[in-house]
């Protein structure tokens, strides 16, 4: 799943460790989410969204939905 977590974290001037502390997860979890190796649980996704004052959709993008949208209208 694509996400804007790294960009948002940088805008706030937070390290991965800073964000991890705020979310009560490990720095490795933050890194895995940022690199797309791990999709957060729904409760964690909501926690991330609340922390940045955004919606989940503003932060996370389902790649399969993006690919489907690219093919709509092509025939």
Coordinates of C-alpha atoms in Angstrom, one line a residue:
X1 CA 0.0 0.0 0.0
X2 CA 1.4 3.4 -0.9
X3 CA 1.4 6.0 1.7
X4 CA 2.6 9.6 2.5
X5 CA 3.8 8.8 6.0
X6 CA 7.5 9.6 5.3
X7 CA 6.6 13.0 3.8
X8 CA 4.2 13.9 6.6
X9 CA 6.7 12.8 9.2
X10 CA 9.4 15.0 7.6
X11 CA 7.0 18.0 7.4
X12 CA 6.6 17.7 11.2
X13 CA 10.4 17.3 11.7
X14 CA 10.0 14.0 13.4
X15 CA 12.4 11.1 13.2
X16 CA 11.0 7.6 12.8
X17 CA 11.7 7.1 16.6
X18 CA 9.7 10.2 17.4
X19 CA 6.7 9.0 15.4
X20 CA 7.0 5.5 16.8
X21 CA 6.9 6.9 20.3
X22 CA 3.8 9.0 19.5
X23 CA 2.1 5.9 18.0
X24 CA 3.3 3.5 20.7
X25 CA 4.9 1.2 18.2
X26 CA 8.5 0.3 17.4
X27 CA 10.7 2.4 15.0
X28 CA 11.0 -0.7 12.9
X29 CA 7.2 -0.7 12.5
X30 CA 7.2 2.9 11.3
X31 CA 10.0 2.0 8.8
X32 CA 8.1 -1.0 7.5
X33 CA 5.0 1.1 7.0
X34 CA 6.9 3.8 5.2
X35 CA 8.6 1.4 2.9
X36 CA 5.4 -0.4 2.1
X37 CA 6.6 -3.7 3.7
X38 CA 3.8 -3.6 6.3
X39 CA 0.2 -2.4 6.1
X40 CA -0.9 -1.0 9.4
X41 CA -4.0 -2.4 11.2
X42 CA -7.1 -0.4 10.9
X43 CA -6.8 0.9 14.5
X44 CA -3.2 2.0 13.9
X45 CA -4.2 3.6 10.6
X46 CA -6.8 5.6 12.4
X47 CA -4.3 6.6 15.1
X48 CA -1.9 7.8 12.4
X49 CA -4.6 9.8 10.6
X50 CA -5.7 11.4 13.9
X51 CA -2.1 12.3 14.8
X52 CA -1.7 14.2 11.5
X53 CA -5.3 15.6 11.5
X54 CA -6.0 13.8 8.2
X55 CA -8.3 11.0 6.9
X56 CA -6.9 7.6 6.3
X57 CA -7.5 8.1 2.6
X58 CA -5.3 11.3 2.8
X59 CA -2.4 9.1 4.0
X60 CA -2.8 5.7 2.5
X61 CA -3.6 4.7 -1.1
X62 CA -4.7 1.2 -2.1
X63 CA -2.5 0.4 -5.1
X64 CA -5.1 -2.1 -6.5
X65 CA -7.7 0.7 -6.6
X66 CA -5.2 3.0 -8.3
X67 CA -4.4 0.4 -11.0
X68 CA -8.1 -0.3 -11.6
X69 CA -8.8 3.4 -12.0
X70 CA -6.1 3.6 -14.6
X71 CA -7.8 1.0 -16.7
X72 CA -11.3 2.4 -16.5
X73 CA -12.4 3.8 -19.8
X74 CA -9.7 2.0 -21.8
X75 CA -11.2 -0.3 -24.3

